[in-house]
Amino acid sequence: MEYKDFIPTTELSTKIEKLKQVMKQKEYSAYEIGVMDHVWQRLLIYAEDNPSDKFNEEYRQQFITSVFSEAMESRDSMYRITRAMNMLSDFITFKVIFRQYCTLKTTFSEEFEKGFKGFIASEKLRNLSDNTIKSIFIRLIRFHDYLIDIGIMNFSQITRQALNTYVLSLARYSTTYTSETLRILRKALDFAYKNNYCEESLSDCIPHVKNLRQQKLPNIFTIDEINRILDSVDRNNPIGKRNYAIILMVGKTGLRSSDIRTLKFENIDWDTKTINITQVKTKKYLSLPLLDDVGWAVIDYLKHGRPETECKNIFVSHAYPYGELTTLCSIMPKQMRKAGIKSPVNKRTGMHSFRSSLATRMLEDDIPLTVVSQTLGHADITSTEVYLRISIKQLAKCGLEVEL
């Protein structure tokens, strides 16, 4: 399969029209196509004034910086812009649209179904979490759709060239994502060969990419910023009471968003002032002290903010029928804006940043790494070691004396 890294900007209009046709064939909604096309039309205007023989990554970055500079502080806006540009780049380079999301109706074709579902079933036997299994499914669906789009309809038709091209499509992703994706593909192809879905083992075509965990430093908040964020929460309304308790709990206990969303009444022992859970991510038991200010914030929400609902979780959605919270990702950006704190474009600033802040403060206070790891509920202490990179005090202790 041939591919191009770039085309002249004079060909952009034709490529964009073909891309929109393919999106319609794939049943993208008119709204989704319109959102993407808004970015592409701005690109065409920019290309008229700035023609080039190479519409490549450098040109794309120049376009975004020049035309959408005001949007760079908005995570949501930048996501839409970069997604549109990535989709166009993929279509130009690989002639396919890579799937971004999965729905309940998403499935494999009949020819691939037994092989891929059989592999997923074998992975479930390893007692992996539901989220991990879902991640495997999403990565395989992306690969599956790519194969279908280039005319490969079953395992026996997969070629080394097709695999090489697919590996290239992962180039812009982090090494963590790429490494894990390639590992899954190797195992899936090996499973297909061993179970006679294909006559040739192609797993050796998939390269090994070293997983450089946490290449990017976690974003952390200063004490002043944390206080400003907490002070910005309107605690006179039910949602404000809920969000205040959630933010305070993350900042003081380091609990993950998934554990706070699913926190139930029986998880809090008011007599011993402890929070006792089985973590959603690691499936490991964790017991943490319930600090007074966190406890009172929860009580305030339960008494004066939480709507009446049959949901067993402490924190619930305030939209009828008041069920489980599906995400906490919108809380932090909103409060940061209210507090006048700008969000870095290249870093995530969700609830996980509060976990990072807690870990860093604990290290600065000379709390042992093992204790920090236990507090954060890490299954492996190497997950905690990344925070040494953002603790200046701890880094200073790692300096080596040089003999002169």
Coordinates of C-alpha atoms in Angstrom, one line a residue:
M1 CA 0.0 0.0 0.0
E2 CA 1.5 3.3 -1.1
Y3 CA 1.3 6.3 1.1
K4 CA 2.4 9.9 1.0
D5 CA 3.7 12.1 3.8
F6 CA 2.6 15.3 2.1
I7 CA 0.8 16.8 -0.9
P8 CA 0.9 20.3 -2.4
T9 CA -1.7 22.6 -0.9
T10 CA -3.4 22.9 -4.4
E11 CA -4.7 19.4 -3.9
L12 CA -6.3 20.0 -0.5
S13 CA -9.7 21.0 -1.8
T14 CA -10.1 17.7 -3.7
K15 CA -8.9 15.6 -0.8
I16 CA -11.3 17.4 1.6
E17 CA -14.2 16.8 -0.6
K18 CA -13.3 13.1 -1.0
L19 CA -12.9 12.8 2.8
K20 CA -16.3 14.3 3.4
Q21 CA -17.8 11.7 1.0
V22 CA -16.1 8.9 2.9
M23 CA -17.4 10.3 6.2
K24 CA -20.9 10.3 4.8
Q25 CA -20.5 6.7 3.7
K26 CA -19.3 5.8 7.2
E27 CA -22.5 7.5 8.6
Y28 CA -20.9 10.4 10.3
S29 CA -23.6 12.9 11.2
A30 CA -24.0 16.1 9.3
Y31 CA -23.1 18.0 12.5
E32 CA -19.8 16.1 12.9
I33 CA -18.9 16.7 9.3
G34 CA -19.8 20.3 9.7
V35 CA -17.5 20.7 12.7
M36 CA -14.6 19.2 10.8
D37 CA -15.4 21.2 7.7
H38 CA -15.2 24.5 9.6
V39 CA -11.6 23.8 10.3
W40 CA -10.9 22.5 6.8
Q41 CA -12.4 25.6 5.2
R42 CA -10.2 27.8 7.3
L43 CA -7.3 25.7 6.1
L44 CA -8.2 26.3 2.5
I45 CA -8.4 30.0 3.0
Y46 CA -5.0 29.9 4.7
A47 CA -3.5 27.8 1.9
E48 CA -4.6 30.3 -0.7
D49 CA -2.5 33.0 1.0
N50 CA 0.3 30.6 1.9
P51 CA 0.7 28.1 -0.9
S52 CA 3.3 25.3 -0.5
D53 CA 4.5 22.2 -2.3
K54 CA 4.4 20.4 1.1
F55 CA 1.3 20.1 3.2
N56 CA 3.1 18.3 6.0
E57 CA 3.3 18.4 9.8
E58 CA 5.3 21.6 9.9
Y59 CA 2.8 23.3 7.6
R60 CA -0.1 22.1 9.7
Q61 CA 1.4 23.4 12.9
Q62 CA 2.0 26.8 11.3
F63 CA -1.6 26.9 10.2
I64 CA -3.0 26.1 13.7
T65 CA -0.7 28.6 15.4
S66 CA -1.5 31.4 12.9
V67 CA -5.3 30.8 12.6
F68 CA -6.3 29.4 15.9
S69 CA -4.0 31.1 18.4
E70 CA -6.9 32.3 20.5
A71 CA -8.3 28.8 20.8
M72 CA -5.1 27.3 22.2
E73 CA -6.1 28.0 25.8
S74 CA -9.3 26.0 25.3
R75 CA -8.8 22.3 25.6
D76 CA -12.1 21.4 23.9
S77 CA -11.5 23.8 21.0
M78 CA -8.0 22.5 20.5
Y79 CA -9.3 18.9 20.6
R80 CA -11.7 19.6 17.8
I81 CA -9.1 21.4 15.7
T82 CA -6.4 18.8 16.1
R83 CA -8.9 16.0 15.5
A84 CA -9.9 17.6 12.2
M85 CA -6.3 18.0 11.1
N86 CA -5.3 14.5 12.1
M87 CA -8.3 13.0 10.3
L88 CA -7.3 14.9 7.1
S89 CA -3.6 13.9 7.5
D90 CA -4.6 10.3 8.0
F91 CA -6.8 10.3 4.9
I92 CA -4.0 11.9 2.8
T93 CA -1.3 9.5 4.1
F94 CA -3.2 6.2 4.5
K95 CA -6.4 6.8 2.5
V96 CA -8.5 5.7 5.5
I97 CA -10.3 7.2 8.4
F98 CA -9.3 5.8 11.7
R99 CA -12.1 5.2 14.2
Q100 CA -12.1 7.5 17.2
Y101 CA -15.0 6.0 19.2
C102 CA -16.9 2.8 19.7
T103 CA -20.6 2.4 20.4
L104 CA -22.6 -0.5 21.7
K105 CA -23.3 -1.5 18.1
T106 CA -19.6 -1.5 17.1
T107 CA -18.5 -5.0 16.2
F108 CA -16.1 -7.0 14.0
S109 CA -17.0 -8.3 10.5
E110 CA -18.1 -11.9 10.3
E111 CA -14.7 -13.0 8.9
F112 CA -12.7 -11.4 11.7
E113 CA -15.1 -11.9 14.5
K114 CA -14.2 -15.3 15.8
G115 CA -10.4 -14.6 15.8
F116 CA -10.6 -11.2 17.5
K117 CA -13.3 -12.1 20.0
G118 CA -11.5 -15.4 20.7
F119 CA -8.4 -13.4 21.6
I120 CA -10.3 -11.0 23.8
A121 CA -11.9 -14.0 25.6
S122 CA -8.4 -15.4 26.2
E123 CA -7.4 -12.1 27.7
K124 CA -10.4 -12.0 30.0
L125 CA -9.1 -15.3 31.5
R126 CA -6.2 -13.2 32.9
N127 CA -8.6 -11.4 35.2
L128 CA -8.0 -8.1 33.5
S129 CA -10.2 -5.2 34.5
D130 CA -13.2 -4.2 32.4
N131 CA -11.5 -1.0 31.4
T132 CA -8.4 -2.9 30.2
I133 CA -10.6 -5.3 28.1
K134 CA -12.4 -2.3 26.7
S135 CA -9.1 -0.7 25.8
I136 CA -8.0 -3.9 24.0
F137 CA -11.3 -4.0 22.1
I138 CA -11.0 -0.4 21.0
R139 CA -7.4 -0.9 19.7
L140 CA -8.4 -4.0 17.8
I141 CA -11.5 -2.3 16.3
R142 CA -9.3 0.5 15.0
F143 CA -7.0 -2.1 13.4
H144 CA -9.9 -4.1 12.1
D145 CA -11.5 -1.1 10.4
Y146 CA -8.2 -0.2 8.8
L147 CA -7.9 -3.7 7.3
I148 CA -11.5 -3.5 5.9
D149 CA -10.9 -0.1 4.4
I150 CA -7.9 -1.2 2.5
G151 CA -9.7 -4.3 1.2
I152 CA -8.4 -7.0 3.6
M153 CA -11.4 -9.1 4.5
N154 CA -9.9 -11.9 6.6
F155 CA -6.8 -12.9 8.5
S156 CA -5.2 -14.9 5.6
Q157 CA -5.2 -11.7 3.5
I158 CA -3.1 -9.6 5.9
T159 CA 0.2 -8.7 4.5
R160 CA 3.5 -7.5 6.0
Q161 CA 3.2 -4.3 3.9
A162 CA -0.3 -3.6 5.4
L163 CA 1.1 -4.1 8.9
N164 CA 4.1 -1.9 8.2
T165 CA 1.8 0.9 7.0
Y166 CA -0.5 0.5 10.1
V167 CA 2.5 0.8 12.4
L168 CA 3.3 4.1 10.7
S169 CA -0.2 5.4 11.5
L170 CA 0.7 5.2 15.2
A171 CA 3.7 7.5 14.8
R172 CA 2.0 10.6 16.3
Y173 CA 0.8 8.9 19.5
S174 CA 2.8 8.6 22.7
T175 CA 5.2 5.8 23.2
T176 CA 3.0 4.4 26.0
Y177 CA 0.0 4.2 23.7
T178 CA 2.0 2.9 20.7
S179 CA 3.9 0.3 22.8
E180 CA 0.7 -1.1 24.3
T181 CA -1.1 -1.1 20.9
L182 CA 1.7 -3.0 19.2
R183 CA 1.9 -5.5 22.1
I184 CA -1.8 -6.2 21.7
L185 CA -1.5 -6.6 17.9
R186 CA 1.4 -9.0 18.3
K187 CA -0.6 -11.2 20.7
A188 CA -3.7 -11.1 18.6
L189 CA -1.9 -12.1 15.4
D190 CA -0.1 -14.9 17.3
F191 CA -3.5 -16.1 18.6
A192 CA -4.9 -16.0 15.0
Y193 CA -2.0 -18.1 13.7
K194 CA -2.1 -20.7 16.6
N195 CA -5.8 -21.1 16.2
N196 CA -5.6 -21.6 12.4
Y197 CA -7.2 -18.4 11.3
C198 CA -4.2 -17.8 9.0
E199 CA -1.4 -19.9 7.7
E200 CA 1.5 -17.5 8.4
S201 CA 2.6 -16.0 11.7
L202 CA 2.9 -12.2 11.2
S203 CA 3.4 -11.3 14.8
D204 CA 7.2 -10.8 14.1
C205 CA 6.3 -8.0 11.7
I206 CA 5.1 -5.9 14.6
P207 CA 8.1 -4.0 16.1
H208 CA 8.8 -3.7 19.8
V209 CA 8.6 -0.1 21.0
K210 CA 10.0 0.6 24.4
N211 CA 7.4 2.0 26.7
L212 CA 8.9 5.2 28.1
R213 CA 6.3 5.7 30.8
Q214 CA 5.3 9.2 31.7
Q215 CA 7.4 11.0 29.2
K216 CA 5.5 14.1 29.9
L217 CA 5.7 15.4 33.5
P218 CA 2.3 15.5 35.2
N219 CA 0.9 18.9 35.6
I220 CA 0.7 20.0 39.3
F221 CA -0.9 22.8 41.1
T222 CA 0.7 25.0 43.7
I223 CA -0.9 25.4 47.2
D224 CA -2.1 28.9 46.2
E225 CA -3.7 27.5 43.0
I226 CA -5.4 24.7 44.9
N227 CA -6.9 27.2 47.4
R228 CA -8.0 29.5 44.6
I229 CA -9.8 26.6 42.8
L230 CA -11.5 25.6 46.1
D231 CA -12.5 29.2 46.8
S232 CA -14.0 29.6 43.3
V233 CA -16.5 26.8 43.9
D234 CA -20.0 28.2 44.7
R235 CA -21.0 26.2 47.7
N236 CA -24.4 27.8 47.9
N237 CA -25.9 25.5 45.3
P238 CA -26.2 21.7 45.2
I239 CA -23.8 21.1 42.4
G240 CA -21.3 23.4 44.0
K241 CA -21.5 21.4 47.2
R242 CA -20.9 18.2 45.3
N243 CA -18.0 19.5 43.3
Y244 CA -16.3 21.1 46.3
A245 CA -16.5 17.8 48.2
I246 CA -15.1 15.9 45.2
I247 CA -12.2 18.3 44.6
L248 CA -11.3 18.4 48.3
M249 CA -11.4 14.6 48.4
V250 CA -9.1 14.2 45.4
G251 CA -6.7 16.8 46.7
K252 CA -6.6 15.4 50.3
T253 CA -6.8 11.7 49.7
G254 CA -5.5 11.2 46.2
L255 CA -8.3 8.9 45.2
R256 CA -8.8 8.3 41.5
S257 CA -11.8 9.8 39.7
S258 CA -13.1 6.3 39.0
D259 CA -13.1 5.5 42.7
I260 CA -14.8 8.8 43.7
R261 CA -17.5 8.4 41.0
T262 CA -18.3 4.9 42.4
L263 CA -17.9 5.7 46.1
K264 CA -20.8 4.2 48.0
F265 CA -22.1 4.9 51.5
E266 CA -20.7 1.7 52.9
N267 CA -17.2 2.7 51.8
I268 CA -17.1 5.4 54.5
D269 CA -16.7 4.3 58.1
W270 CA -17.7 7.3 60.1
D271 CA -16.8 5.7 63.4
T272 CA -13.1 5.1 62.4
K273 CA -13.1 8.0 60.0
T274 CA -11.7 6.0 57.1
I275 CA -12.5 5.4 53.5
N276 CA -12.4 1.7 52.5
I277 CA -12.6 0.7 48.9
T278 CA -11.6 -1.9 46.3
Q279 CA -10.1 0.2 43.6
V280 CA -11.7 0.2 40.2
K281 CA -8.4 0.3 38.3
T282 CA -6.2 -2.1 40.3
K283 CA -8.9 -4.2 42.0
K284 CA -6.8 -3.9 45.2
Y285 CA -8.1 -3.0 48.6
L286 CA -7.3 0.5 49.9
S287 CA -8.0 2.2 53.2
L288 CA -7.4 5.9 53.7
P289 CA -8.1 8.3 56.6
L290 CA -11.2 10.5 56.2
L291 CA -9.9 14.0 57.1
D292 CA -12.2 16.3 59.0
D293 CA -12.6 18.9 56.3
V294 CA -13.3 16.2 53.7
G295 CA -15.8 14.6 55.9
W296 CA -17.7 17.8 56.7
A297 CA -17.8 18.6 52.9
V298 CA -19.3 15.2 52.2
I299 CA -21.9 15.7 55.0
D300 CA -22.8 19.1 53.7
Y301 CA -23.5 17.7 50.3
L302 CA -25.5 14.7 51.6
K303 CA -27.7 17.0 53.8
H304 CA -28.1 20.0 51.6
G305 CA -27.1 19.1 48.1
R306 CA -27.7 15.5 47.0
P307 CA -31.0 14.9 45.3
E308 CA -33.3 12.1 46.3
T309 CA -32.4 9.1 44.2
E310 CA -32.1 5.3 44.4
C311 CA -28.5 5.4 43.2
K312 CA -26.2 3.8 45.8
N313 CA -23.3 6.1 45.0
I314 CA -22.5 9.1 47.2
F315 CA -21.9 11.5 44.4
V316 CA -24.6 11.5 41.7
S317 CA -25.6 13.4 38.5
H318 CA -27.8 16.3 39.1
A319 CA -29.7 15.7 35.9
Y320 CA -32.9 13.6 36.2
P321 CA -33.1 10.7 37.0
Y322 CA -30.1 11.5 39.2
G323 CA -28.0 8.4 38.4
E324 CA -24.3 7.6 38.4
L325 CA -21.8 10.2 37.4
T326 CA -20.2 9.1 34.1
T327 CA -17.2 11.5 34.3
L328 CA -15.6 14.2 36.4
C329 CA -13.5 15.6 33.5
S330 CA -15.5 18.9 33.1
I331 CA -15.3 19.9 36.8
M332 CA -11.6 21.0 36.9
P333 CA -11.4 23.1 33.7
K334 CA -14.5 25.0 34.7
Q335 CA -13.2 25.8 38.2
M336 CA -9.8 26.8 36.8
R337 CA -11.5 29.3 34.5
K338 CA -13.4 30.7 37.5
A339 CA -10.2 30.9 39.5
G340 CA -8.4 32.7 36.7
I341 CA -5.9 29.9 36.2
K342 CA -4.8 29.2 32.7
S343 CA -4.7 25.6 31.5
P344 CA -1.4 24.6 29.7
V345 CA -2.2 23.5 26.1
N346 CA 0.1 20.5 26.1
K347 CA -0.9 19.2 29.5
R348 CA -4.0 17.6 31.0
T349 CA -5.4 19.5 34.0
G350 CA -8.1 17.2 35.2
M351 CA -8.6 15.6 38.6
H352 CA -5.4 13.5 38.0
S353 CA -3.4 16.8 38.4
F354 CA -4.6 17.0 42.0
R355 CA -3.3 13.5 42.6
S356 CA 0.0 14.6 41.1
S357 CA 0.0 17.6 43.4
L358 CA -0.7 15.5 46.5
A359 CA 2.1 13.1 45.6
T360 CA 4.6 15.9 45.0
R361 CA 3.7 17.6 48.3
M362 CA 4.2 14.3 50.2
L363 CA 7.6 13.8 48.6
E364 CA 8.6 17.4 49.5
D365 CA 7.6 16.6 53.1
D366 CA 10.1 13.6 53.1
I367 CA 7.3 11.0 53.2
P368 CA 8.8 7.7 52.0
L369 CA 8.0 6.7 48.4
T370 CA 6.4 3.4 49.6
V371 CA 3.9 5.4 51.7
V372 CA 3.1 7.7 48.8
S373 CA 2.6 4.7 46.6
Q374 CA 0.2 3.1 49.2
T375 CA -1.7 6.4 49.5
L376 CA -2.2 6.7 45.8
G377 CA -3.2 3.1 45.5
H378 CA -0.5 2.2 43.0
A379 CA -0.2 -1.5 42.2
D380 CA 3.5 -1.0 41.4
I381 CA 5.9 1.4 43.0
T382 CA 7.3 2.3 39.6
S383 CA 4.1 4.1 38.9
T384 CA 4.9 6.4 41.8
E385 CA 8.5 7.0 40.9
V386 CA 7.5 9.4 38.1
Y387 CA 6.7 12.0 40.8
L388 CA 10.3 12.1 41.8
R389 CA 10.9 13.9 38.5
I390 CA 8.7 16.9 39.6
S391 CA 9.9 17.0 43.2
I392 CA 12.9 19.4 43.2
K393 CA 13.7 18.6 46.8
Q394 CA 13.9 14.8 46.0
L395 CA 15.8 15.4 42.8
A396 CA 18.4 17.2 44.7
K397 CA 19.0 14.1 46.8
C398 CA 19.6 12.1 43.6
G399 CA 22.6 14.3 42.5
L400 CA 25.9 12.4 42.1
E401 CA 29.2 13.7 43.4
V402 CA 31.7 14.0 40.6
E403 CA 35.3 13.2 41.4
L404 CA 37.7 15.8 40.0

